[in-house]
PDB file of C-alpha atoms and ligand atoms in Angstrom:
ATOM      1  CA  PRO A  29       0.000   0.000   0.000  1.00 49.00           C
ATOM      2  CA  ALA A  30       2.857   2.386  -0.719  1.00 49.00           C
ATOM      3  CA  ALA A  31       1.645   4.017  -3.928  1.00 52.00           C
ATOM      4  CA  SER A  32      -1.827   5.384  -4.516  1.00 61.00           C
ATOM      5  CA  SER A  33      -3.739   3.507  -7.223  1.00 63.00           C
ATOM      6  CA  GLU A  34      -3.319   6.517  -9.547  1.00 68.00           C
ATOM      7  CA  ALA A  35       0.336   5.613 -10.096  1.00 87.00           C
ATOM      8  CA  LEU A  36      -0.391   2.026 -11.109  1.00 95.00           C
ATOM      9  CA  PRO A  37      -0.107   0.959 -14.784  1.00 96.00           C
ATOM     10  CA  LEU A  38      -3.778  -0.050 -15.116  1.00 97.00           C
ATOM     11  CA  ALA A  39      -5.328   2.695 -12.964  1.00 96.00           C
ATOM     12  CA  GLY A  40      -8.787   3.556 -14.284  1.00 96.00           C
ATOM     13  CA  VAL A  41      -8.935   0.441 -16.507  1.00 98.00           C
ATOM     14  CA  ARG A  42     -11.948  -1.880 -16.210  1.00 98.00           C
ATOM     15  CA  ALA A  43     -11.194  -5.566 -16.709  1.00 98.00           C
ATOM     16  CA  LEU A  44     -13.571  -8.487 -17.277  1.00 98.00           C
ATOM     17  CA  VAL A  45     -12.057 -11.949 -16.736  1.00 98.00           C
ATOM     18  CA  SER A  46     -13.587 -15.416 -17.083  1.00 98.00           C
ATOM     19  CA  ALA A  47     -12.115 -18.330 -15.138  1.00 98.00           C
ATOM     20  CA  GLY A  48     -12.753 -22.012 -14.520  1.00 98.00           C
ATOM     21  CA  GLY A  49     -14.625 -24.505 -16.650  1.00 98.00           C
ATOM     22  CA  THR A  50     -18.259 -24.715 -17.704  1.00 98.00           C
ATOM     23  CA  GLN A  51     -20.535 -27.621 -16.800  1.00 98.00           C
ATOM     24  CA  GLU A  52     -23.241 -28.624 -19.254  1.00 98.00           C
ATOM     25  CA  PRO A  53     -26.256 -30.208 -17.557  1.00 98.00           C
ATOM     26  CA  LEU A  54     -27.637 -33.598 -18.597  1.00 98.00           C
ATOM     27  CA  ASP A  55     -30.299 -33.827 -15.893  1.00 98.00           C
ATOM     28  CA  PRO A  56     -30.787 -32.169 -12.471  1.00 97.00           C
ATOM     29  CA  VAL A  57     -27.803 -34.024 -10.947  1.00 98.00           C
ATOM     30  CA  ARG A  58     -25.449 -34.766 -13.855  1.00 98.00           C
ATOM     31  CA  TYR A  59     -23.318 -32.762 -16.249  1.00 98.00           C
ATOM     32  CA  LEU A  60     -20.526 -32.875 -18.830  1.00 98.00           C
ATOM     33  CA  GLY A  61     -17.510 -30.997 -17.526  1.00 97.00           C
ATOM     34  CA  ASN A  62     -13.771 -30.483 -17.796  1.00 96.00           C
ATOM     35  CA  ARG A  63     -10.818 -30.412 -15.417  1.00 94.00           C
ATOM     36  CA  SER A  64     -10.070 -26.695 -15.465  1.00 95.00           C
ATOM     37  CA  SER A  65      -9.233 -25.563 -11.924  1.00 94.00           C
ATOM     38  CA  GLY A  66      -9.646 -21.838 -12.522  1.00 96.00           C
ATOM     39  CA  LYS A  67      -6.145 -21.133 -11.161  1.00 96.00           C
ATOM     40  CA  GLN A  68      -4.935 -19.307 -14.270  1.00 96.00           C
ATOM     41  CA  GLY A  69      -7.993 -17.090 -14.509  1.00 98.00           C
ATOM     42  CA  VAL A  70      -7.937 -16.163 -10.832  1.00 98.00           C
ATOM     43  CA  ALA A  71      -4.205 -15.386 -11.124  1.00 98.00           C
ATOM     44  CA  VAL A  72      -4.927 -13.095 -14.106  1.00 98.00           C
ATOM     45  CA  ALA A  73      -7.775 -11.339 -12.279  1.00 98.00           C
ATOM     46  CA  LYS A  74      -5.568 -10.748  -9.219  1.00 98.00           C
ATOM     47  CA  ALA A  75      -2.625  -9.505 -11.297  1.00 98.00           C
ATOM     48  CA  LEU A  76      -4.845  -7.029 -13.183  1.00 98.00           C
ATOM     49  CA  HIS A  77      -6.302  -5.830  -9.879  1.00 98.00           C
ATOM     50  CA  GLU A  78      -2.852  -5.408  -8.350  1.00 97.00           C
ATOM     51  CA  ALA A  79      -1.867  -3.391 -11.431  1.00 98.00           C
ATOM     52  CA  GLY A  80      -4.718  -0.992 -10.629  1.00 97.00           C
ATOM     53  CA  ALA A  81      -7.661  -2.277 -12.712  1.00 98.00           C
ATOM     54  CA  ASP A  82     -11.252  -2.559 -11.517  1.00 98.00           C
ATOM     55  CA  VAL A  83     -11.991  -6.254 -12.011  1.00 98.00           C
ATOM     56  CA  ASP A  84     -15.132  -8.276 -12.713  1.00 98.00           C
ATOM     57  CA  LEU A  85     -14.285 -11.965 -12.367  1.00 98.00           C
ATOM     58  CA  VAL A  86     -16.822 -14.389 -13.829  1.00 98.00           C
ATOM     59  CA  ALA A  87     -16.119 -17.772 -12.262  1.00 98.00           C
ATOM     60  CA  ALA A  88     -17.414 -21.049 -13.693  1.00 98.00           C
ATOM     61  CA  HIS A  89     -17.008 -23.814 -11.101  1.00 97.00           C
ATOM     62  CA  VAL A  90     -13.684 -22.543  -9.798  1.00 96.00           C
ATOM     63  CA  ASP A  91     -12.523 -25.035  -7.163  1.00 85.00           C
ATOM     64  CA  LEU A  92     -10.472 -22.506  -5.210  1.00 90.00           C
ATOM     65  CA  ILE A  93     -11.270 -20.025  -2.499  1.00 89.00           C
ATOM     66  CA  LEU A  94     -11.979 -16.927  -4.551  1.00 89.00           C
ATOM     67  CA  PRO A  95     -10.507 -13.516  -3.705  1.00 89.00           C
ATOM     68  CA  GLN A  96     -12.683 -11.331  -1.482  1.00 88.00           C
ATOM     69  CA  GLU A  97     -15.078  -8.919  -3.151  1.00 92.00           C
ATOM     70  CA  GLN A  98     -13.698  -5.444  -2.644  1.00 92.00           C
ATOM     71  CA  ALA A  99     -15.298  -2.056  -3.122  1.00 95.00           C
ATOM     72  CA  ALA A 100     -13.073   0.643  -4.609  1.00 94.00           C
ATOM     73  CA  THR A 101     -11.133   2.681  -2.057  1.00 93.00           C
ATOM     74  CA  ALA A 102      -8.609   5.497  -2.393  1.00 88.00           C
ATOM     75  CA  SER A 103      -5.729   3.008  -2.410  1.00 86.00           C
ATOM     76  CA  SER A 104      -7.308   0.021  -4.139  1.00 92.00           C
ATOM     77  CA  PRO A 105      -9.615  -0.578  -7.125  1.00 97.00           C
ATOM     78  CA  ARG A 106     -12.834  -2.639  -7.117  1.00 97.00           C
ATOM     79  CA  PHE A 107     -12.872  -6.466  -7.283  1.00 98.00           C
ATOM     80  CA  SER A 108     -16.219  -8.167  -7.972  1.00 98.00           C
ATOM     81  CA  VAL A 109     -17.020 -11.855  -8.367  1.00 97.00           C
ATOM     82  CA  HIS A 110     -19.897 -13.331 -10.395  1.00 97.00           C
ATOM     83  CA  ARG A 111     -20.838 -16.956 -11.044  1.00 97.00           C
ATOM     84  CA  ALA A 112     -21.757 -18.790 -14.213  1.00 98.00           C
ATOM     85  CA  GLY A 113     -22.469 -22.519 -14.603  1.00 98.00           C
ATOM     86  CA  SER A 114     -22.886 -23.471 -18.252  1.00 98.00           C
ATOM     87  CA  ALA A 115     -21.436 -21.990 -21.447  1.00 98.00           C
ATOM     88  CA  GLN A 116     -24.725 -20.221 -22.118  1.00 98.00           C
ATOM     89  CA  GLU A 117     -24.712 -18.682 -18.628  1.00 98.00           C
ATOM     90  CA  LEU A 118     -21.089 -17.644 -19.089  1.00 98.00           C
ATOM     91  CA  GLU A 119     -21.931 -16.059 -22.447  1.00 98.00           C
ATOM     92  CA  ASP A 120     -24.746 -14.065 -20.800  1.00 98.00           C
ATOM     93  CA  ALA A 121     -22.541 -13.004 -17.882  1.00 98.00           C
ATOM     94  CA  MET A 122     -19.797 -11.782 -20.224  1.00 98.00           C
ATOM     95  CA  ALA A 123     -22.134 -10.094 -22.721  1.00 98.00           C
ATOM     96  CA  ARG A 124     -23.862  -8.183 -19.917  1.00 98.00           C
ATOM     97  CA  ARG A 125     -20.545  -6.633 -18.832  1.00 98.00           C
ATOM     98  CA  ALA A 126     -18.618  -6.445 -22.121  1.00 98.00           C
ATOM     99  CA  GLU A 127     -19.616  -2.909 -23.063  1.00 97.00           C
ATOM    100  CA  GLN A 128     -18.189  -1.459 -19.830  1.00 97.00           C
ATOM    101  CA  ALA A 129     -14.863  -3.306 -20.117  1.00 98.00           C
ATOM    102  CA  ASP A 130     -11.573  -1.883 -21.429  1.00 98.00           C
ATOM    103  CA  VAL A 131     -10.000  -5.334 -21.408  1.00 98.00           C
ATOM    104  CA  ILE A 132     -11.578  -8.791 -21.562  1.00 98.00           C
ATOM    105  CA  VAL A 133      -9.610 -11.966 -20.795  1.00 99.00           C
ATOM    106  CA  MET A 134     -11.177 -15.355 -21.568  1.00 98.00           C
ATOM    107  CA  THR A 135      -9.289 -17.938 -19.527  1.00 98.00           C
ATOM    108  CA  ALA A 136     -12.345 -20.148 -18.929  1.00 98.00           C
ATOM    109  CA  ALA A 137     -12.438 -23.604 -20.492  1.00 98.00           C
ATOM    110  CA  VAL A 138     -15.751 -23.394 -22.331  1.00 98.00           C
ATOM    111  CA  ALA A 139     -17.380 -26.701 -23.315  1.00 98.00           C
ATOM    112  CA  ASP A 140     -17.503 -26.815 -27.104  1.00 98.00           C
ATOM    113  CA  PHE A 141     -20.691 -28.928 -26.960  1.00 98.00           C
ATOM    114  CA  ARG A 142     -23.651 -29.374 -24.633  1.00 98.00           C
ATOM    115  CA  PRO A 143     -26.312 -32.095 -24.442  1.00 98.00           C
ATOM    116  CA  ALA A 144     -29.093 -31.304 -26.922  1.00 98.00           C
ATOM    117  CA  GLU A 145     -31.721 -32.129 -24.315  1.00 97.00           C
ATOM    118  CA  VAL A 146     -31.635 -31.619 -20.568  1.00 97.00           C
ATOM    119  CA  ALA A 147     -33.873 -34.143 -18.784  1.00 96.00           C
ATOM    120  CA  GLU A 148     -36.240 -32.507 -16.300  1.00 97.00           C
ATOM    121  CA  SER A 149     -35.857 -35.381 -13.848  1.00 97.00           C
ATOM    122  CA  LYS A 150     -33.012 -37.772 -13.118  1.00 96.00           C
ATOM    123  CA  ILE A 151     -32.291 -40.134 -16.006  1.00 94.00           C
ATOM    124  CA  LYS A 152     -33.189 -43.738 -14.994  1.00 94.00           C
ATOM    125  CA  LYS A 153     -31.977 -47.108 -16.233  1.00 93.00           C
ATOM    126  CA  THR A 154     -34.546 -49.404 -17.824  1.00 92.00           C
ATOM    127  CA  ALA A 155     -35.014 -53.102 -16.957  1.00 95.00           C
ATOM    128  CA  ASP A 156     -33.088 -54.153 -20.081  1.00 96.00           C
ATOM    129  CA  PRO A 157     -29.436 -54.677 -18.952  1.00 95.00           C
ATOM    130  CA  ASP A 158     -28.152 -53.906 -22.484  1.00 94.00           C
ATOM    131  CA  ASP A 159     -30.032 -50.655 -22.824  1.00 93.00           C
ATOM    132  CA  ALA A 160     -27.939 -47.467 -22.627  1.00 93.00           C
ATOM    133  CA  PRO A 161     -28.855 -43.948 -23.686  1.00 91.00           C
ATOM    134  CA  VAL A 162     -27.153 -42.115 -26.538  1.00 94.00           C
ATOM    135  CA  ILE A 163     -26.409 -38.500 -25.692  1.00 96.00           C
ATOM    136  CA  ARG A 164     -26.749 -36.119 -28.607  1.00 98.00           C
ATOM    137  CA  LEU A 165     -24.638 -32.987 -28.400  1.00 98.00           C
ATOM    138  CA  VAL A 166     -25.036 -29.571 -29.982  1.00 98.00           C
ATOM    139  CA  ARG A 167     -22.461 -26.796 -30.397  1.00 98.00           C
ATOM    140  CA  ASN A 168     -22.096 -24.091 -27.798  1.00 98.00           C
ATOM    141  CA  PRO A 169     -21.578 -20.480 -28.877  1.00 98.00           C
ATOM    142  CA  ASP A 170     -17.978 -19.296 -29.304  1.00 98.00           C
ATOM    143  CA  ILE A 171     -18.026 -16.677 -26.557  1.00 98.00           C
ATOM    144  CA  LEU A 172     -14.647 -15.139 -27.384  1.00 98.00           C
ATOM    145  CA  ARG A 173     -15.507 -14.843 -31.081  1.00 98.00           C
ATOM    146  CA  GLY A 174     -18.840 -13.227 -30.162  1.00 98.00           C
ATOM    147  CA  LEU A 175     -17.127 -10.679 -27.911  1.00 98.00           C
ATOM    148  CA  VAL A 176     -14.723  -9.759 -30.729  1.00 98.00           C
ATOM    149  CA  GLU A 177     -17.652  -9.406 -33.164  1.00 98.00           C
ATOM    150  CA  ARG A 178     -19.474  -7.096 -30.762  1.00 97.00           C
ATOM    151  CA  ARG A 179     -16.331  -5.031 -30.295  1.00 97.00           C
ATOM    152  CA  ASP A 180     -15.697  -4.709 -34.039  1.00 97.00           C
ATOM    153  CA  LEU A 181     -19.349  -3.855 -34.830  1.00 96.00           C
ATOM    154  CA  THR A 182     -19.409  -1.042 -32.283  1.00 95.00           C
ATOM    155  CA  GLY A 183     -15.942   0.310 -33.111  1.00 92.00           C
ATOM    156  CA  ASP A 184     -14.958  -0.194 -29.468  1.00 91.00           C
ATOM    157  CA  THR A 185     -11.207  -0.149 -28.797  1.00 92.00           C
ATOM    158  CA  GLN A 186     -11.210  -2.645 -25.945  1.00 96.00           C
ATOM    159  CA  VAL A 187      -8.399  -5.211 -25.719  1.00 98.00           C
ATOM    160  CA  ILE A 188      -9.578  -8.845 -25.976  1.00 98.00           C
ATOM    161  CA  VAL A 189      -7.373 -11.746 -24.880  1.00 98.00           C
ATOM    162  CA  GLY A 190      -7.798 -15.494 -25.380  1.00 98.00           C
ATOM    163  CA  PHE A 191      -6.049 -18.549 -23.976  1.00 98.00           C
ATOM    164  CA  ALA A 192      -5.263 -21.827 -25.708  1.00 97.00           C
ATOM    165  CA  ALA A 193      -3.446 -25.019 -24.792  1.00 93.00           C
ATOM    166  CA  GLU A 194      -1.836 -26.628 -27.825  1.00 93.00           C
ATOM    167  CA  THR A 195       0.311 -29.752 -28.155  1.00 88.00           C
ATOM    168  CA  GLY A 196       1.248 -29.495 -31.826  1.00 86.00           C
ATOM    169  CA  ASP A 197       1.573 -32.702 -33.825  1.00 89.00           C
ATOM    170  CA  ALA A 198       4.157 -34.479 -35.999  1.00 90.00           C
ATOM    171  CA  ARG A 199       4.165 -31.688 -38.599  1.00 91.00           C
ATOM    172  CA  THR A 200       2.857 -28.632 -36.792  1.00 90.00           C
ATOM    173  CA  ASP A 201       4.431 -26.552 -34.052  1.00 91.00           C
ATOM    174  CA  PRO A 202       2.049 -25.676 -31.161  1.00 92.00           C
ATOM    175  CA  LEU A 203       2.544 -21.973 -31.933  1.00 95.00           C
ATOM    176  CA  ASP A 204       1.312 -22.495 -35.514  1.00 96.00           C
ATOM    177  CA  PHE A 205      -1.903 -23.999 -34.156  1.00 96.00           C
ATOM    178  CA  GLY A 206      -2.028 -20.954 -31.873  1.00 97.00           C
ATOM    179  CA  ARG A 207      -1.624 -18.578 -34.836  1.00 97.00           C
ATOM    180  CA  ALA A 208      -4.459 -20.249 -36.726  1.00 97.00           C
ATOM    181  CA  LYS A 209      -6.683 -19.971 -33.656  1.00 97.00           C
ATOM    182  CA  LEU A 210      -5.731 -16.314 -33.108  1.00 98.00           C
ATOM    183  CA  GLU A 211      -6.747 -15.514 -36.675  1.00 97.00           C
ATOM    184  CA  ARG A 212     -10.034 -17.390 -36.315  1.00 97.00           C
ATOM    185  CA  LYS A 213     -10.901 -15.626 -33.064  1.00 97.00           C
ATOM    186  CA  GLY A 214      -9.714 -12.147 -34.031  1.00 97.00           C
ATOM    187  CA  CYS A 215      -8.463 -11.311 -30.538  1.00 97.00           C
ATOM    188  CA  ASP A 216      -5.602  -8.913 -29.724  1.00 98.00           C
ATOM    189  CA  LEU A 217      -3.479 -11.347 -27.733  1.00 98.00           C
ATOM    190  CA  LEU A 218      -3.558 -15.135 -27.466  1.00 98.00           C
ATOM    191  CA  CYS A 219      -1.735 -16.867 -24.613  1.00 98.00           C
ATOM    192  CA  VAL A 220      -0.620 -20.193 -26.013  1.00 97.00           C
ATOM    193  CA  ASN A 221       0.183 -22.772 -23.386  1.00 94.00           C
ATOM    194  CA  GLN A 222       2.643 -25.052 -25.163  1.00 90.00           C
ATOM    195  CA  VAL A 223       1.704 -28.383 -23.713  1.00 83.00           C
ATOM    196  CA  GLY A 224       4.625 -30.652 -24.524  1.00 71.00           C
ATOM    197  CA  ARG A 225       3.538 -34.176 -25.249  1.00 62.00           C
ATOM    198  CA  ASP A 226       5.794 -35.340 -22.404  1.00 58.00           C
ATOM    199  CA  LEU A 227       4.269 -32.863 -19.971  1.00 54.00           C
ATOM    200  CA  VAL A 228       1.317 -33.532 -17.749  1.00 51.00           C
ATOM    201  CA  PHE A 229      -1.785 -31.426 -18.201  1.00 53.00           C
ATOM    202  CA  GLY A 230      -2.794 -29.571 -15.053  1.00 55.00           C
ATOM    203  CA  GLN A 231       0.731 -29.219 -13.711  1.00 58.00           C
ATOM    204  CA  ASP A 232       1.804 -26.043 -11.916  1.00 58.00           C
ATOM    205  CA  THR A 233       4.655 -24.948 -14.205  1.00 67.00           C
ATOM    206  CA  THR A 234       3.856 -24.017 -17.755  1.00 82.00           C
ATOM    207  CA  LYS A 235       5.466 -22.571 -20.871  1.00 91.00           C
ATOM    208  CA  VAL A 236       3.289 -19.870 -22.344  1.00 96.00           C
ATOM    209  CA  THR A 237       3.907 -17.694 -25.388  1.00 97.00           C
ATOM    210  CA  VAL A 238       1.822 -14.560 -25.758  1.00 98.00           C
ATOM    211  CA  LEU A 239       1.062 -14.039 -29.452  1.00 98.00           C
ATOM    212  CA  ALA A 240       0.326 -10.532 -30.721  1.00 98.00           C
ATOM    213  CA  ALA A 241      -2.581  -9.931 -33.129  1.00 97.00           C
ATOM    214  CA  ASP A 242      -0.299 -10.388 -36.159  1.00 97.00           C
ATOM    215  CA  GLY A 243       0.829 -13.797 -34.873  1.00 97.00           C
ATOM    216  CA  SER A 244       4.289 -12.690 -33.783  1.00 97.00           C
ATOM    217  CA  PRO A 245       5.461 -13.818 -30.335  1.00 97.00           C
ATOM    218  CA  ASP A 246       5.164 -10.874 -27.937  1.00 97.00           C
ATOM    219  CA  ARG A 247       6.829 -12.678 -25.000  1.00 97.00           C
ATOM    220  CA  THR A 248       7.393 -16.174 -23.614  1.00 97.00           C
ATOM    221  CA  VAL A 249       7.153 -17.121 -19.940  1.00 96.00           C
ATOM    222  CA  GLU A 250       8.165 -20.334 -18.296  1.00 94.00           C
ATOM    223  CA  GLY A 251       6.955 -20.533 -14.737  1.00 94.00           C
ATOM    224  CA  SER A 252       3.943 -20.546 -12.485  1.00 95.00           C
ATOM    225  CA  LYS A 253       0.456 -19.364 -13.373  1.00 95.00           C
ATOM    226  CA  ASP A 254       1.227 -16.196 -11.384  1.00 97.00           C
ATOM    227  CA  ASP A 255       4.281 -15.610 -13.612  1.00 97.00           C
ATOM    228  CA  VAL A 256       2.088 -16.037 -16.696  1.00 97.00           C
ATOM    229  CA  ALA A 257      -0.479 -13.637 -15.218  1.00 98.00           C
ATOM    230  CA  ALA A 258       2.214 -11.024 -14.494  1.00 98.00           C
ATOM    231  CA  ALA A 259       3.623 -11.223 -18.034  1.00 98.00           C
ATOM    232  CA  LEU A 260       0.166 -11.022 -19.581  1.00 98.00           C
ATOM    233  CA  THR A 261      -0.684  -8.015 -17.405  1.00 98.00           C
ATOM    234  CA  GLN A 262       2.412  -6.242 -18.758  1.00 98.00           C
ATOM    235  CA  ALA A 263       1.479  -7.083 -22.343  1.00 98.00           C
ATOM    236  CA  ILE A 264      -2.047  -5.746 -21.746  1.00 98.00           C
ATOM    237  CA  ALA A 265      -0.729  -2.548 -20.129  1.00 98.00           C
ATOM    238  CA  GLN A 266       1.509  -1.928 -23.160  1.00 97.00           C
ATOM    239  CA  LEU A 267      -1.366  -2.426 -25.611  1.00 96.00           C
ATOM    240  CA  ILE A 268      -3.631  -0.104 -23.629  1.00 95.00           C
ATOM    241  CA  ASP A 269      -0.844   2.500 -23.472  1.00 91.00           C
ATOM    242  CA  HIS A 270      -0.509   2.390 -27.267  1.00 88.00           C
ATOM    243  CA  ARG A 271      -4.239   2.900 -27.726  1.00 84.00           C
ATOM    244  CA  ARG A 272      -4.502   5.817 -25.325  1.00 79.00           C
TER     245      ARG A 272
HETATM  246  N1  CTP B 418     -13.696 -20.117 -26.087  1.00 66.94           N
HETATM  247  C1  CTP B 418     -14.919 -19.480 -26.014  1.00 66.94           C
HETATM  248  N2  CTP B 418     -16.070 -20.134 -26.324  1.00 66.94           N
HETATM  249  C2  CTP B 418     -16.024 -21.415 -26.738  1.00 66.94           C
HETATM  250  C3  CTP B 418     -14.780 -22.094 -26.829  1.00 66.94           C
HETATM  251  C4  CTP B 418     -13.636 -21.411 -26.494  1.00 66.94           C
HETATM  252  O1  CTP B 418     -14.948 -18.299 -25.659  1.00 66.94           O
HETATM  253  N3  CTP B 418     -17.155 -22.043 -27.054  1.00 66.94           N
HETATM  254  C5  CTP B 418     -12.471 -19.369 -25.755  1.00 66.94           C
HETATM  255  C6  CTP B 418     -11.694 -19.901 -24.577  1.00 66.94           C
HETATM  256  O2  CTP B 418     -12.078 -19.274 -23.372  1.00 66.94           O
HETATM  257  C7  CTP B 418     -10.255 -19.534 -24.951  1.00 66.94           C
HETATM  258  C8  CTP B 418     -10.250 -19.557 -26.470  1.00 66.94           C
HETATM  259  O3  CTP B 418     -11.616 -19.444 -26.859  1.00 66.94           O
HETATM  260  O4  CTP B 418      -9.929 -18.229 -24.550  1.00 66.94           O
HETATM  261  C9  CTP B 418      -9.638 -20.761 -27.079  1.00 66.94           C
HETATM  262  O5  CTP B 418     -10.302 -21.923 -26.620  1.00 66.94           O
HETATM  263  P1  CTP B 418     -10.036 -23.306 -27.346  1.00 66.94           P
HETATM  264  O6  CTP B 418     -10.883 -24.362 -26.715  1.00 66.94           O
HETATM  265  O7  CTP B 418      -8.565 -23.505 -27.417  1.00 66.94           O
HETATM  266  O8  CTP B 418     -10.550 -22.933 -28.823  1.00 66.94           O
HETATM  267  P2  CTP B 418     -11.627 -23.589 -29.745  1.00 66.94           P
HETATM  268  O9  CTP B 418     -12.033 -22.519 -30.705  1.00 66.94           O
HETATM  269  O10 CTP B 418     -12.733 -24.229 -28.963  1.00 66.94           O
HETATM  270  O11 CTP B 418     -10.815 -24.672 -30.580  1.00 66.94           O
HETATM  271  P3  CTP B 418     -10.555 -26.257 -30.298  1.00 66.94           P
HETATM  272  O12 CTP B 418     -11.338 -26.935 -31.365  1.00 66.94           O
HETATM  273  O13 CTP B 418      -9.056 -26.388 -30.488  1.00 66.94           O
HETATM  274  O14 CTP B 418     -11.009 -26.597 -28.920  1.00 66.94           O
HETATM  275 CA1   CA B 419     -12.462 -25.852 -27.333  1.00 66.94          CA
END
């Protein structure tokens, strides 16, 4: 608490961050989900807040103790927490706050598909021991793509950031997959987690390259999720500086 928040690099900036992983309901007690812990998104939200930004964190099933909600004070910006369950709820929660945001970071693992039908009551087995249901899936909206479309339609200058974990394959470098994704999404920065095929998913140390909008590597960080969050916060601050 040495400096006043005015001196911080993101003072006056409003940030909207999604974290965690969506769950897509099958019936009142079951869902399709993923193993995202929400650690990276919470680290990003905290780093942006520490850099002086007012933060709205939209958490989808984050299995951590979330940071305390904080009203803005003279020495510290606001930190608010909201919850979303499914991809559709997350889309709503982000869309509702997008217009007010100067920077949006999508770290949440959004289910690409959801069950086409949600049973109103618990799905039961039948008497036939060979009988098993077939679950039909439908596509979920691409939330990040939708946020970029809204931004471009309104001529907004907000900074939009995506995350991706890529392994690459025999012929393609993980960063090339990242570049293709960046172009498809149209975001300003894409944090590509280069998941080596010998590395374990969900580990605490990661190698992340931040790609700029033109696909060039802006910076590479090897370290904890807090290190990644700190580097990304710097990259965001530089972009916002350029646009001011
Ligand atoms: N994302 C999103 N909405 C979706 C899927 C993904 O907003 N329905 C966002 C994620 O939050 C992330 C980025 O898009 O910031 C990249 O997610 P990823 O799953 O890597 O991209 P996809 O377009 O779903 O491609 P893939 O087929 O490789 O899963
Ligand atoms: Ca996906």
